[in-house]
Amino acid sequence: MVAFFGALAIALAIGIGLAVGLGRQDYVAENIDEWVDSSRAAIEPVDSTSEDGPPGTE
């Protein structure tokens, strides 16, 4: 799962880098805040007060 999100972050960084480098700075500047907000909203907060810990930690 960590590898997936790492690969996703790398893909986003490459995509944004290419967009900026190829002359789409205005488009990226107008939309980056919306993209960040939507990605934050898509991530569910993790409940750290759960009584069930990882398997094997009793």
mmCIF file of N, CA and C in Angstrom:
data_model
loop_
_atom_site.group_PDB
_atom_site.id
_atom_site.type_symbol
_atom_site.label_atom_id
_atom_site.label_comp_id
_atom_site.label_asym_id
_atom_site.label_seq_id
_atom_site.Cartn_x
_atom_site.Cartn_y
_atom_site.Cartn_z
ATOM 1 N N MET A 1 0.833 -1.184 0.000
ATOM 2 C CA MET A 1 0.000 0.000 0.000
ATOM 3 C C MET A 1 0.883 1.254 0.000
ATOM 4 N N VAL A 2 1.950 1.208 0.770
ATOM 5 C CA VAL A 2 2.858 2.358 0.819
ATOM 6 C C VAL A 2 3.503 2.572 -0.546
ATOM 7 N N ALA A 3 3.845 1.472 -1.211
ATOM 8 C CA ALA A 3 4.459 1.584 -2.532
ATOM 9 C C ALA A 3 3.507 2.241 -3.527
ATOM 10 N N PHE A 4 2.221 1.923 -3.416
ATOM 11 C CA PHE A 4 1.226 2.525 -4.312
ATOM 12 C C PHE A 4 1.190 4.037 -4.142
ATOM 13 N N PHE A 5 1.105 4.492 -2.891
ATOM 14 C CA PHE A 5 1.027 5.931 -2.653
ATOM 15 C C PHE A 5 2.346 6.619 -2.994
ATOM 16 N N GLY A 6 3.453 5.930 -2.801
ATOM 17 C CA GLY A 6 4.737 6.490 -3.210
ATOM 18 C C GLY A 6 4.805 6.669 -4.717
ATOM 19 N N ALA A 7 4.346 5.649 -5.446
ATOM 20 C CA ALA A 7 4.326 5.731 -6.904
ATOM 21 C C ALA A 7 3.364 6.815 -7.377
ATOM 22 N N LEU A 8 2.233 6.939 -6.689
ATOM 23 C CA LEU A 8 1.265 7.981 -7.039
ATOM 24 C C LEU A 8 1.866 9.369 -6.832
ATOM 25 N N ALA A 9 2.574 9.557 -5.730
ATOM 26 C CA ALA A 9 3.209 10.847 -5.459
ATOM 27 C C ALA A 9 4.266 11.169 -6.510
ATOM 28 N N ILE A 10 5.041 10.171 -6.903
ATOM 29 C CA ILE A 10 6.060 10.382 -7.937
ATOM 30 C C ILE A 10 5.401 10.739 -9.263
ATOM 31 N N ALA A 11 4.318 10.033 -9.602
ATOM 32 C CA ALA A 11 3.613 10.317 -10.856
ATOM 33 C C ALA A 11 3.050 11.736 -10.864
ATOM 34 N N LEU A 12 2.479 12.154 -9.731
ATOM 35 C CA LEU A 12 1.955 13.517 -9.644
ATOM 36 C C LEU A 12 3.072 14.546 -9.775
ATOM 37 N N ALA A 13 4.195 14.286 -9.121
ATOM 38 C CA ALA A 13 5.321 15.218 -9.196
ATOM 39 C C ALA A 13 5.841 15.332 -10.630
ATOM 40 N N ILE A 14 5.940 14.208 -11.310
ATOM 41 C CA ILE A 14 6.399 14.232 -12.701
ATOM 42 C C ILE A 14 5.393 14.967 -13.580
ATOM 43 N N GLY A 15 4.115 14.686 -13.382
ATOM 44 C CA GLY A 15 3.079 15.340 -14.177
ATOM 45 C C GLY A 15 3.056 16.841 -13.981
ATOM 46 N N ILE A 16 3.137 17.268 -12.739
ATOM 47 C CA ILE A 16 3.141 18.710 -12.456
ATOM 48 C C ILE A 16 4.417 19.345 -12.991
ATOM 49 N N GLY A 17 5.532 18.653 -12.831
ATOM 50 C CA GLY A 17 6.796 19.175 -13.353
ATOM 51 C C GLY A 17 6.769 19.342 -14.864
ATOM 52 N N LEU A 18 6.211 18.351 -15.552
ATOM 53 C CA LEU A 18 6.096 18.457 -17.006
ATOM 54 C C LEU A 18 5.140 19.578 -17.406
ATOM 55 N N ALA A 19 4.032 19.694 -16.699
ATOM 56 C CA ALA A 19 3.058 20.739 -17.027
ATOM 57 C C ALA A 19 3.678 22.123 -16.876
ATOM 58 N N VAL A 20 4.400 22.320 -15.801
ATOM 59 C CA VAL A 20 5.041 23.615 -15.572
ATOM 60 C C VAL A 20 6.156 23.833 -16.585
ATOM 61 N N GLY A 21 6.942 22.801 -16.820
ATOM 62 C CA GLY A 21 8.070 22.921 -17.734
ATOM 63 C C GLY A 21 7.668 23.126 -19.179
ATOM 64 N N LEU A 22 6.501 22.639 -19.556
ATOM 65 C CA LEU A 22 6.072 22.758 -20.946
ATOM 66 C C LEU A 22 5.173 23.966 -21.195
ATOM 67 N N GLY A 23 5.159 24.899 -20.260
ATOM 68 C CA GLY A 23 4.469 26.153 -20.502
ATOM 69 C C GLY A 23 3.061 26.251 -19.956
ATOM 70 N N ARG A 24 2.662 25.364 -19.077
ATOM 71 C CA ARG A 24 1.316 25.418 -18.517
ATOM 72 C C ARG A 24 1.329 25.989 -17.108
ATOM 73 N N GLN A 25 2.254 26.896 -16.825
ATOM 74 C CA GLN A 25 2.376 27.469 -15.497
ATOM 75 C C GLN A 25 1.083 28.137 -15.050
ATOM 76 N N ASP A 26 0.433 28.854 -15.936
ATOM 77 C CA ASP A 26 -0.802 29.561 -15.575
ATOM 78 C C ASP A 26 -1.902 28.582 -15.177
ATOM 79 N N TYR A 27 -2.045 27.514 -15.957
ATOM 80 C CA TYR A 27 -3.069 26.508 -15.661
ATOM 81 C C TYR A 27 -2.810 25.852 -14.312
ATOM 82 N N VAL A 28 -1.558 25.475 -14.072
ATOM 83 C CA VAL A 28 -1.202 24.835 -12.806
ATOM 84 C C VAL A 28 -1.417 25.804 -11.649
ATOM 85 N N ALA A 29 -0.998 27.054 -11.807
ATOM 86 C CA ALA A 29 -1.149 28.045 -10.739
ATOM 87 C C ALA A 29 -2.618 28.274 -10.392
ATOM 88 N N GLU A 30 -3.495 28.240 -11.395
ATOM 89 C CA GLU A 30 -4.920 28.450 -11.148
ATOM 90 C C GLU A 30 -5.584 27.252 -10.467
ATOM 91 N N ASN A 31 -5.057 26.048 -10.694
ATOM 92 C CA ASN A 31 -5.750 24.839 -10.252
ATOM 93 C C ASN A 31 -5.078 24.065 -9.127
ATOM 94 N N ILE A 32 -3.847 24.386 -8.754
ATOM 95 C CA ILE A 32 -3.120 23.579 -7.776
ATOM 96 C C ILE A 32 -3.819 23.538 -6.422
ATOM 97 N N ASP A 33 -4.378 24.654 -5.981
ATOM 98 C CA ASP A 33 -5.063 24.667 -4.686
ATOM 99 C C ASP A 33 -6.277 23.743 -4.697
ATOM 100 N N GLU A 34 -7.022 23.747 -5.787
ATOM 101 C CA GLU A 34 -8.189 22.869 -5.909
ATOM 102 C C GLU A 34 -7.764 21.402 -5.899
ATOM 103 N N TRP A 35 -6.658 21.080 -6.583
ATOM 104 C CA TRP A 35 -6.181 19.702 -6.619
ATOM 105 C C TRP A 35 -5.764 19.232 -5.231
ATOM 106 N N VAL A 36 -5.046 20.083 -4.513
ATOM 107 C CA VAL A 36 -4.594 19.717 -3.170
ATOM 108 C C VAL A 36 -5.786 19.537 -2.240
ATOM 109 N N ASP A 37 -6.750 20.445 -2.310
ATOM 110 C CA ASP A 37 -7.937 20.330 -1.461
ATOM 111 C C ASP A 37 -8.718 19.055 -1.753
ATOM 112 N N SER A 38 -8.875 18.722 -3.033
ATOM 113 C CA SER A 38 -9.637 17.521 -3.372
ATOM 114 C C SER A 38 -8.895 16.258 -2.957
ATOM 115 N N SER A 39 -7.565 16.273 -3.039
ATOM 116 C CA SER A 39 -6.819 15.089 -2.610
ATOM 117 C C SER A 39 -6.856 14.938 -1.095
ATOM 118 N N ARG A 40 -6.836 16.048 -0.368
ATOM 119 C CA ARG A 40 -6.955 15.973 1.091
ATOM 120 C C ARG A 40 -8.332 15.477 1.503
ATOM 121 N N ALA A 41 -9.363 15.900 0.787
ATOM 122 C CA ALA A 41 -10.727 15.471 1.103
ATOM 123 C C ALA A 41 -10.921 13.987 0.810
ATOM 124 N N ALA A 42 -10.161 13.454 -0.135
ATOM 125 C CA ALA A 42 -10.299 12.046 -0.502
ATOM 126 C C ALA A 42 -9.664 11.116 0.525
ATOM 127 N N ILE A 43 -8.753 11.645 1.322
ATOM 128 C CA ILE A 43 -8.066 10.824 2.319
ATOM 129 C C ILE A 43 -8.893 10.800 3.590
ATOM 130 N N GLU A 44 -9.232 9.598 4.036
ATOM 131 C CA GLU A 44 -9.998 9.468 5.267
ATOM 132 C C GLU A 44 -9.071 9.641 6.463
ATOM 133 N N PRO A 45 -9.502 10.376 7.474
ATOM 134 C CA PRO A 45 -8.670 10.479 8.681
ATOM 135 C C PRO A 45 -8.609 9.132 9.395
ATOM 136 N N VAL A 46 -7.454 8.820 9.914
ATOM 137 C CA VAL A 46 -7.255 7.565 10.622
ATOM 138 C C VAL A 46 -7.575 7.788 12.090
ATOM 139 N N ASP A 47 -8.403 6.924 12.661
ATOM 140 C CA ASP A 47 -8.779 7.024 14.070
ATOM 141 C C ASP A 47 -7.672 6.397 14.909
ATOM 142 N N SER A 48 -6.862 7.228 15.554
ATOM 143 C CA SER A 48 -5.732 6.721 16.335
ATOM 144 C C SER A 48 -6.146 6.293 17.735
ATOM 145 N N THR A 49 -7.409 6.478 18.100
ATOM 146 C CA THR A 49 -7.859 6.100 19.439
ATOM 147 C C THR A 49 -8.498 4.720 19.458
ATOM 148 N N SER A 50 -8.338 3.978 18.389
ATOM 149 C CA SER A 50 -8.924 2.645 18.295
ATOM 150 C C SER A 50 -8.316 1.728 19.346
ATOM 151 N N GLU A 51 -9.148 0.884 19.948
ATOM 152 C CA GLU A 51 -8.661 -0.047 20.966
ATOM 153 C C GLU A 51 -7.941 -1.229 20.343
ATOM 154 N N ASP A 52 -8.216 -1.506 19.100
ATOM 155 C CA ASP A 52 -7.574 -2.622 18.417
ATOM 156 C C ASP A 52 -6.277 -2.133 17.789
ATOM 157 N N GLY A 53 -5.179 -2.698 18.224
ATOM 158 C CA GLY A 53 -3.892 -2.342 17.663
ATOM 159 C C GLY A 53 -3.558 -3.253 16.508
ATOM 160 N N PRO A 54 -2.346 -3.161 16.026
ATOM 161 C CA PRO A 54 -1.914 -4.050 14.956
ATOM 162 C C PRO A 54 -1.930 -5.497 15.433
ATOM 163 N N PRO A 55 -2.082 -6.440 14.523
ATOM 164 C CA PRO A 55 -2.098 -7.853 14.921
ATOM 165 C C PRO A 55 -0.822 -8.239 15.663
ATOM 166 N N GLY A 56 -0.972 -8.994 16.716
ATOM 167 C CA GLY A 56 0.175 -9.478 17.476
ATOM 168 C C GLY A 56 0.647 -8.547 18.566
ATOM 169 N N THR A 57 -0.064 -7.464 18.843
ATOM 170 C CA THR A 57 0.339 -6.531 19.902
ATOM 171 C C THR A 57 -0.703 -6.553 21.008
ATOM 172 N N GLU A 58 -0.668 -7.579 21.796
ATOM 173 C CA GLU A 58 -1.669 -7.722 22.855
ATOM 174 C C GLU A 58 -1.090 -7.442 24.211
#
